């Protein structure tokens, strides 16, 4: 009898223990289910390039982390559903971040970003640093039309030879008021011609509060384009570009000119201090890049030119009409020699030759994608709308060319285009847009002289 009682007590203890275990198990399952549901609600799909490519991340903070870590999209295999290559105007392949230098991890937290205030009026005073062979010609035409339409006062080159070559302070970097056509009684609000970034000199002739726009292209793609644009010596070689890089295989930073068209050309254009170009002090180089970056409200990335225009529109409070552009290609690599593949060793030689260009491109490219991620998923909705709208405008101008009303949408007020707009979009180049901006200044000068006949520059 006592044995039965003892067995009953053991059975009760076992059942009690099992009950506790079951309750604990069910509680764990409930918590797990809650976490899964919470995660699925926060999951977000963000397009980061062409609309056919998707990036899936667990939440928005992970996307920001990816950008900060320089893994967008160089570590894309984990996130992309398909491989991603993008053709550039010059036949190169888009490179978002490349192999970031080791010290980048210590530097990433200092990325310069701008959280612009809510738009109240469009920015109508800016300088564009027009860098050779970076899609700067196409950008010039978009900005030139904006300047003409908004009666901006352009610093048009006073010397005819400069105007003919669309240059202002290039290559010297020196700039004073007399280098521009007169603007009676006022400062300039627009500068578009090729100029080396010289902020003190530019601030001295521009309206206070002027914004600065830069542009950068993936360095190897840029080198390929600029090499065949002006290189004549090695044209007879089967692989002129590879031959040039083989000759410079033992390139030494200390024994060469700090910059040239083949070395750190973009960095020089954008204002990187010449005295630091041969420095091997990585911290010093990054600090200089941060200083340069602080001058710019926007740096356009050539490989993502249309995405950059949308971000520019948002940053400068412009309309969709302001960033419409022609879809015709201005330049492209034409021969097999220009498109020839380079070896890894040749690519590494160029990376050593133009180390500052690569560092700056990595910096500005990462900053660009960080800013895009901060805009949220609606950025891509707007980008898709913009590409569709711009395509429809070009299709109309290439066929009917008459007047057409484009109705208001979420991202654009209603606007009308006509045969004049279409002619300018299809036929005008940089020179025409520059002259149209100059004519605005001439008209302003005549109006000023009528009000004050004694007025002189």
Coordinates of C-alpha atoms in Angstrom, one line a residue:
X1 CA 0.0 0.0 0.0
X2 CA 2.8 2.3 0.9
X3 CA 4.5 1.5 -2.4
X4 CA 1.3 2.4 -4.4
X5 CA 1.1 5.7 -2.5
X6 CA 4.7 6.4 -3.3
X7 CA 4.1 5.7 -7.0
X8 CA 1.1 8.0 -7.1
X9 CA 3.2 10.8 -5.6
X10 CA 5.9 10.3 -8.2
X11 CA 3.3 10.3 -11.0
X12 CA 1.9 13.6 -9.7
X13 CA 5.4 15.1 -9.6
X14 CA 6.2 14.0 -13.1
X15 CA 2.9 15.4 -14.4
X16 CA 3.5 18.7 -12.7
X17 CA 7.0 18.9 -14.2
X18 CA 5.6 18.1 -17.6
X19 CA 2.9 20.8 -17.3
X20 CA 5.6 23.4 -16.4
X21 CA 7.7 22.3 -19.4
X22 CA 4.7 22.5 -21.7
X23 CA 3.8 26.0 -20.5
X24 CA 7.4 27.1 -21.0
X25 CA 7.5 25.5 -24.5
X26 CA 4.2 27.3 -25.5
X27 CA 5.5 30.6 -24.1
X28 CA 8.6 30.2 -26.2
X29 CA 6.6 29.4 -29.3
X30 CA 4.4 32.5 -28.7
X31 CA 7.5 34.8 -28.4
X32 CA 9.1 33.2 -31.5
X33 CA 5.9 33.8 -33.5
X34 CA 5.7 37.4 -32.3
X35 CA 9.3 38.0 -33.5
X36 CA 8.6 36.5 -36.9
X37 CA 5.5 38.7 -37.4
X38 CA 7.4 41.8 -36.3
X39 CA 10.3 41.1 -38.6
X40 CA 8.0 40.5 -41.6
X41 CA 6.3 43.9 -41.0
X42 CA 9.6 45.7 -41.0
X43 CA 11.1 43.9 -44.1
X44 CA 11.5 46.4 -46.9
X45 CA 12.4 46.0 -50.6
X46 CA 14.4 48.9 -51.9
X47 CA 15.5 49.3 -55.6
X48 CA 19.0 50.7 -55.7
X49 CA 19.7 50.8 -59.4
X50 CA 17.7 50.0 -62.5
X51 CA 14.1 49.1 -61.7
X52 CA 14.7 45.4 -62.5
X53 CA 17.2 45.1 -59.6
X54 CA 16.0 44.7 -56.0
X55 CA 17.8 44.9 -52.7
X56 CA 16.2 43.1 -49.8
X57 CA 17.2 44.0 -46.3
X58 CA 15.7 43.1 -43.0
X59 CA 15.1 46.7 -42.0
X60 CA 16.0 50.2 -43.0
X61 CA 18.8 50.3 -40.4
X62 CA 20.5 47.4 -42.2
X63 CA 20.5 49.4 -45.4
X64 CA 22.1 52.3 -43.7
X65 CA 24.7 49.9 -42.3
X66 CA 25.4 48.5 -45.7
X67 CA 26.2 51.9 -47.0
X68 CA 28.3 52.9 -44.1
X69 CA 30.3 49.7 -44.4
X70 CA 31.1 50.2 -48.0
X71 CA 29.3 47.0 -49.0
X72 CA 26.8 48.5 -51.4
X73 CA 26.8 46.6 -53.7
X74 CA 30.3 45.1 -53.6
X75 CA 28.8 42.5 -51.2
X76 CA 25.7 42.3 -53.2
X77 CA 25.6 38.5 -53.6
X78 CA 23.7 38.2 -50.3
X79 CA 21.1 40.7 -51.3
X80 CA 20.6 40.8 -55.0
X81 CA 18.3 38.4 -56.8
X82 CA 20.3 38.9 -60.0
X83 CA 23.8 40.0 -61.1
X84 CA 24.2 43.7 -61.6
X85 CA 26.3 45.4 -64.3
X86 CA 25.4 48.7 -65.7
X87 CA 26.7 50.2 -69.0
X88 CA 28.1 53.7 -68.8
X89 CA 28.2 56.2 -71.6
X90 CA 31.7 55.3 -72.3
X91 CA 31.3 51.5 -72.3
X92 CA 32.6 50.9 -68.8
X93 CA 31.0 49.1 -66.0
X94 CA 29.5 50.8 -63.0
X95 CA 31.5 50.4 -59.8
X96 CA 29.7 51.6 -56.7
X97 CA 32.3 51.3 -54.0
X98 CA 35.1 49.2 -55.2
X99 CA 37.6 47.8 -52.7
X100 CA 37.5 50.3 -49.9
X101 CA 40.9 51.0 -48.3
X102 CA 41.4 49.4 -44.9
X103 CA 41.2 52.6 -42.9
X104 CA 37.7 53.3 -44.3
X105 CA 36.2 51.5 -41.3
X106 CA 37.6 54.1 -39.0
X107 CA 36.5 56.9 -41.4
X108 CA 33.0 55.8 -42.3
X109 CA 31.4 57.4 -39.2
X110 CA 32.6 60.8 -40.4
X111 CA 30.8 60.7 -43.7
X112 CA 29.5 64.2 -44.6
X113 CA 25.8 64.1 -45.3
X114 CA 23.3 66.9 -45.5
X115 CA 19.8 66.9 -44.1
X116 CA 18.2 69.7 -46.1
X117 CA 15.4 71.8 -44.6
X118 CA 11.9 71.4 -46.0
X119 CA 11.6 73.1 -49.4
X120 CA 10.3 76.6 -49.4
X121 CA 11.8 78.0 -52.7
X122 CA 14.1 76.6 -55.3
X123 CA 17.9 77.2 -55.2
X124 CA 18.7 79.7 -57.9
X125 CA 22.4 80.4 -57.3
X126 CA 24.9 77.6 -57.8
X127 CA 28.3 76.7 -59.2
X128 CA 28.8 73.5 -61.2
X129 CA 32.3 72.1 -61.3
X130 CA 32.4 70.7 -64.8
X131 CA 34.9 67.9 -64.9
X132 CA 36.0 66.6 -68.3
X133 CA 34.6 63.2 -69.5
X134 CA 32.1 62.7 -66.6
X135 CA 28.8 63.3 -68.4
X136 CA 29.4 67.0 -67.5
X137 CA 28.2 68.1 -70.9
X138 CA 24.8 66.5 -70.4
X139 CA 24.7 68.0 -66.9
X140 CA 25.7 71.4 -68.3
X141 CA 22.7 71.5 -70.6
X142 CA 20.2 70.6 -67.9
X143 CA 21.6 73.3 -65.6
X144 CA 22.0 75.8 -68.4
X145 CA 18.3 75.5 -69.3
X146 CA 17.4 75.9 -65.6
X147 CA 19.6 79.0 -65.4
X148 CA 18.1 80.6 -68.5
X149 CA 14.5 79.8 -67.4
X150 CA 15.2 81.4 -64.0
X151 CA 17.0 84.5 -65.2
X152 CA 20.2 83.6 -63.4
X153 CA 23.3 85.7 -63.9
X154 CA 26.0 83.5 -65.5
X155 CA 29.7 84.1 -65.2
X156 CA 30.3 83.8 -68.9
X157 CA 33.9 83.7 -70.0
X158 CA 35.1 87.2 -71.0
X159 CA 37.8 85.8 -73.4
X160 CA 36.4 84.3 -76.6
X161 CA 38.9 81.5 -76.7
X162 CA 37.8 80.4 -73.2
X163 CA 34.1 80.6 -74.2
X164 CA 34.8 78.6 -77.4
X165 CA 36.2 75.8 -75.4
X166 CA 33.7 76.1 -72.6
X167 CA 36.4 76.9 -70.0
X168 CA 36.7 79.6 -67.4
X169 CA 39.4 79.0 -64.7
X170 CA 40.6 75.7 -66.1
X171 CA 43.5 74.8 -65.9
X172 CA 45.0 77.5 -63.7
X173 CA 42.2 77.7 -61.1
X174 CA 42.6 81.5 -60.9
X175 CA 39.4 83.5 -61.1
X176 CA 38.5 87.1 -60.7
X177 CA 35.5 89.2 -61.7
X178 CA 37.1 90.4 -64.9
X179 CA 37.4 86.8 -66.2
X180 CA 33.6 87.0 -66.6
X181 CA 31.4 89.2 -68.9
X182 CA 30.1 92.2 -66.9
X183 CA 27.1 91.9 -64.6
X184 CA 26.3 95.5 -63.7
X185 CA 25.4 96.1 -60.1
X186 CA 25.1 92.5 -59.0
X187 CA 27.0 89.3 -58.2
X188 CA 26.9 86.2 -60.4
X189 CA 24.4 83.4 -59.5
X190 CA 25.5 80.8 -62.1
X191 CA 28.9 79.3 -63.0
X192 CA 29.0 76.3 -65.4
X193 CA 32.1 76.4 -67.6
X194 CA 35.2 74.2 -66.9
X195 CA 36.8 75.6 -63.7
X196 CA 39.1 74.2 -61.0
X197 CA 37.4 74.4 -57.7
X198 CA 38.7 77.5 -55.9
X199 CA 36.1 78.3 -53.3
X200 CA 37.5 81.5 -51.9
X201 CA 37.8 83.0 -55.4
X202 CA 34.4 81.7 -56.5
X203 CA 32.7 83.0 -53.3
X204 CA 34.2 86.4 -54.0
X205 CA 32.3 86.8 -57.3
X206 CA 29.2 84.7 -56.6
X207 CA 26.0 85.7 -54.7
X208 CA 26.3 84.9 -50.9
X209 CA 24.9 81.5 -50.1
X210 CA 25.8 80.0 -53.4
X211 CA 25.6 76.2 -53.5
X212 CA 28.2 74.0 -55.1
X213 CA 27.6 70.9 -57.3
X214 CA 30.3 68.5 -58.2
X215 CA 30.5 65.4 -60.4
X216 CA 32.6 62.2 -60.3
X217 CA 33.0 59.1 -62.4
X218 CA 34.4 55.7 -61.5
X219 CA 38.1 56.4 -61.9
X220 CA 39.1 53.5 -64.3
X221 CA 36.1 54.3 -66.6
X222 CA 37.0 58.0 -66.5
X223 CA 40.7 57.2 -67.3
X224 CA 39.7 55.0 -70.3
X225 CA 37.5 57.8 -71.6
X226 CA 39.9 60.7 -71.1
X227 CA 42.9 58.6 -72.4
X228 CA 41.3 58.1 -75.8
X229 CA 39.9 61.6 -75.9
X230 CA 43.4 63.2 -76.0
X231 CA 46.0 60.5 -76.2
X232 CA 47.7 60.2 -79.6
X233 CA 51.2 58.8 -79.0
X234 CA 50.2 55.1 -78.5
X235 CA 47.2 54.9 -80.9
X236 CA 49.1 52.5 -83.2
X237 CA 49.4 49.9 -80.4
X238 CA 47.0 46.9 -80.3
X239 CA 46.1 47.8 -76.7
X240 CA 47.1 51.5 -76.2
X241 CA 45.6 51.8 -72.7
X242 CA 47.3 48.5 -71.5
X243 CA 50.6 49.6 -73.0
X244 CA 50.5 52.9 -71.2
X245 CA 49.8 51.2 -67.9
X246 CA 52.5 48.6 -68.5
X247 CA 55.0 51.5 -69.0
X248 CA 53.9 52.9 -65.7
X249 CA 53.9 49.6 -63.9
X250 CA 56.7 50.8 -61.5
X251 CA 54.9 54.1 -60.9
X252 CA 56.3 56.0 -57.8
X253 CA 54.1 58.5 -56.2
X254 CA 57.0 60.6 -55.0
X255 CA 58.7 61.1 -58.4
X256 CA 55.8 62.3 -60.5
X257 CA 53.7 65.4 -61.0
X258 CA 50.9 65.2 -58.3
X259 CA 48.1 65.3 -61.0
X260 CA 47.6 65.1 -64.7
X261 CA 44.8 64.0 -67.0
X262 CA 45.9 60.4 -66.3
X263 CA 46.5 60.9 -62.5
X264 CA 44.1 62.2 -59.9
X265 CA 42.5 64.4 -62.5
X266 CA 39.0 64.5 -60.9
X267 CA 40.4 65.1 -57.4
X268 CA 42.4 68.1 -58.7
X269 CA 39.3 69.5 -60.5
X270 CA 37.1 69.1 -57.3
X271 CA 39.6 71.0 -55.2
X272 CA 41.7 68.4 -53.4
X273 CA 44.8 70.2 -52.1
X274 CA 47.8 69.7 -54.4
X275 CA 50.2 69.7 -51.4
X276 CA 48.6 66.5 -50.0
X277 CA 48.5 64.5 -53.3
X278 CA 51.8 62.7 -52.7
X279 CA 51.2 62.1 -49.0
X280 CA 51.2 58.6 -47.7
X281 CA 49.5 59.6 -44.4
X282 CA 46.0 58.0 -44.8
X283 CA 44.5 60.0 -42.0
X284 CA 45.6 63.2 -43.6
X285 CA 44.2 62.2 -47.0
X286 CA 40.8 61.4 -45.5
X287 CA 40.7 64.6 -43.5
X288 CA 41.4 66.5 -46.8
X289 CA 38.6 64.6 -48.5
X290 CA 36.2 65.5 -45.7
X291 CA 37.1 69.2 -46.1
X292 CA 36.5 69.1 -49.8
X293 CA 33.2 67.2 -49.4
X294 CA 32.0 69.9 -47.0
X295 CA 32.0 72.4 -49.8
X296 CA 29.4 70.6 -51.9
X297 CA 25.7 70.4 -51.5
X298 CA 25.6 67.7 -54.1
X299 CA 28.1 65.5 -56.0
X300 CA 26.6 63.8 -59.0
X301 CA 27.7 60.2 -59.6
X302 CA 28.1 59.6 -63.4
X303 CA 27.2 55.9 -63.3
X304 CA 23.9 56.9 -61.6
X305 CA 23.3 60.2 -63.4
X306 CA 19.5 60.1 -63.5
X307 CA 19.3 59.0 -59.9
X308 CA 21.6 61.9 -59.1
X309 CA 19.3 64.4 -60.9
X310 CA 16.4 63.2 -58.8
X311 CA 18.4 63.7 -55.6
X312 CA 19.5 67.1 -56.9
X313 CA 15.8 68.0 -57.6
X314 CA 14.9 67.1 -54.0
X315 CA 17.9 68.8 -52.5
X316 CA 17.4 72.1 -54.4
X317 CA 13.6 72.2 -54.3
X318 CA 13.3 72.0 -58.1
X319 CA 10.4 70.6 -60.2
X320 CA 10.5 67.5 -62.4
X321 CA 10.4 69.8 -65.5
X322 CA 13.7 71.4 -64.3
X323 CA 15.6 68.1 -64.7
X324 CA 14.2 66.8 -68.0
X325 CA 17.0 65.9 -70.4
X326 CA 17.6 64.6 -73.9
X327 CA 18.0 60.8 -74.2
X328 CA 20.5 61.1 -77.1
X329 CA 24.0 60.0 -76.3
X330 CA 26.6 62.7 -76.7
X331 CA 29.8 60.5 -76.7
X332 CA 30.7 56.9 -76.7
X333 CA 33.8 54.7 -77.1
X334 CA 33.8 53.8 -80.8
X335 CA 36.6 51.3 -81.5
X336 CA 37.7 47.9 -80.3
X337 CA 40.9 49.4 -79.0
X338 CA 38.9 51.7 -76.7
X339 CA 36.9 48.8 -75.2
X340 CA 39.8 46.3 -74.8
X341 CA 39.9 44.4 -71.4
X342 CA 42.7 45.3 -68.9
X343 CA 44.5 42.8 -66.7
X344 CA 44.2 42.9 -63.0
X345 CA 47.8 44.1 -62.8
X346 CA 47.1 47.0 -65.1
X347 CA 44.0 47.9 -63.1
X348 CA 46.1 47.9 -59.9
X349 CA 48.7 50.1 -61.6
X350 CA 46.1 52.7 -62.3
X351 CA 44.7 52.5 -58.8
X352 CA 48.2 53.3 -57.5
X353 CA 48.6 56.2 -60.0
X354 CA 45.2 57.8 -59.2
X355 CA 44.9 56.8 -55.5
X356 CA 43.2 60.0 -54.5
X357 CA 40.6 59.7 -57.3
X358 CA 39.7 56.3 -56.0
X359 CA 39.4 57.4 -52.4
X360 CA 37.3 60.4 -53.3
X361 CA 35.0 58.4 -55.6
X362 CA 34.5 55.8 -52.8
X363 CA 33.7 58.5 -50.4
X364 CA 31.2 60.4 -52.6
X365 CA 29.6 57.3 -53.9
X366 CA 29.0 55.9 -50.4
X367 CA 27.7 59.3 -49.3
X368 CA 25.4 59.4 -52.3
X369 CA 23.8 56.0 -51.4
X370 CA 23.5 56.9 -47.8
X371 CA 21.6 60.0 -48.8
X372 CA 19.4 58.0 -51.1
X373 CA 18.6 55.5 -48.3
X374 CA 17.6 58.4 -46.0
X375 CA 15.1 59.6 -48.6
X376 CA 13.2 56.3 -48.1
X377 CA 11.4 54.0 -50.6
X378 CA 9.5 56.9 -52.1
X379 CA 12.7 58.0 -53.8
X380 CA 12.5 55.0 -56.1
X381 CA 8.8 55.6 -56.8
X382 CA 9.8 59.1 -57.9
X383 CA 12.7 57.9 -59.9
X384 CA 10.6 55.5 -61.8
X385 CA 8.0 58.2 -62.5
X386 CA 10.8 60.5 -63.7
X387 CA 12.3 58.0 -66.1
X388 CA 8.9 57.3 -67.5
X389 CA 8.0 61.0 -67.8
X390 CA 11.4 61.9 -69.4
X391 CA 11.0 59.1 -71.9
X392 CA 7.5 60.3 -72.9
X393 CA 8.8 63.9 -73.3
X394 CA 11.6 62.7 -75.6
X395 CA 9.3 60.4 -77.5
X396 CA 6.9 63.4 -78.2
X397 CA 9.8 65.7 -79.2
X398 CA 11.2 63.1 -81.6
X399 CA 7.9 62.6 -83.3
X400 CA 5.0 65.1 -83.1
X401 CA 7.1 68.0 -81.5
X402 CA 3.9 70.2 -81.2
X403 CA 2.4 71.5 -78.0
X404 CA 1.5 68.9 -75.4
X405 CA 0.2 69.1 -71.8
X406 CA 1.6 66.8 -69.2
X407 CA -0.9 66.6 -66.4
X408 CA 0.0 67.0 -62.7
X409 CA 1.0 63.9 -60.8
X410 CA 2.3 63.0 -57.4
X411 CA 5.8 64.1 -58.2
X412 CA 5.2 67.0 -60.7
X413 CA 2.9 69.9 -61.3
X414 CA 1.3 70.2 -64.7
X415 CA 3.5 71.6 -67.5
X416 CA 3.4 72.2 -71.2
X417 CA 6.0 71.6 -73.8
X418 CA 6.0 73.0 -77.4
X419 CA 8.0 72.9 -80.6
X420 CA 10.5 75.5 -79.2
X421 CA 11.2 73.3 -76.1
X422 CA 11.6 70.2 -78.4
X423 CA 14.0 72.0 -80.7
X424 CA 16.2 73.0 -77.8
X425 CA 16.0 69.6 -76.2
X426 CA 17.0 67.8 -79.5
X427 CA 19.3 70.3 -81.2
X428 CA 21.0 72.5 -78.6
X429 CA 24.4 71.7 -77.2
X430 CA 26.5 73.3 -74.4
X431 CA 27.5 76.3 -76.6
X432 CA 23.9 77.2 -77.4
X433 CA 22.8 77.0 -73.7
X434 CA 25.8 79.0 -72.6
X435 CA 25.0 81.8 -75.1
X436 CA 21.3 81.8 -74.1
X437 CA 22.4 82.3 -70.4
X438 CA 24.8 85.1 -71.5
X439 CA 21.9 86.8 -73.4
X440 CA 20.0 86.8 -70.1
X441 CA 22.8 88.8 -68.5
X442 CA 23.1 91.2 -71.4
X443 CA 19.3 91.9 -71.1
X444 CA 19.7 92.4 -67.4
X445 CA 22.6 94.8 -68.0
X446 CA 20.5 96.9 -70.5
X447 CA 17.7 97.1 -68.0
X448 CA 20.1 98.2 -65.3
X449 CA 21.6 100.9 -67.5
X450 CA 18.2 102.3 -68.4
X451 CA 17.5 102.7 -64.7
X452 CA 20.9 104.2 -64.1
X453 CA 22.7 105.5 -67.2
X454 CA 25.9 106.2 -65.2
X455 CA 26.2 102.6 -64.0
X456 CA 29.4 100.9 -64.9
X457 CA 30.9 97.5 -63.9

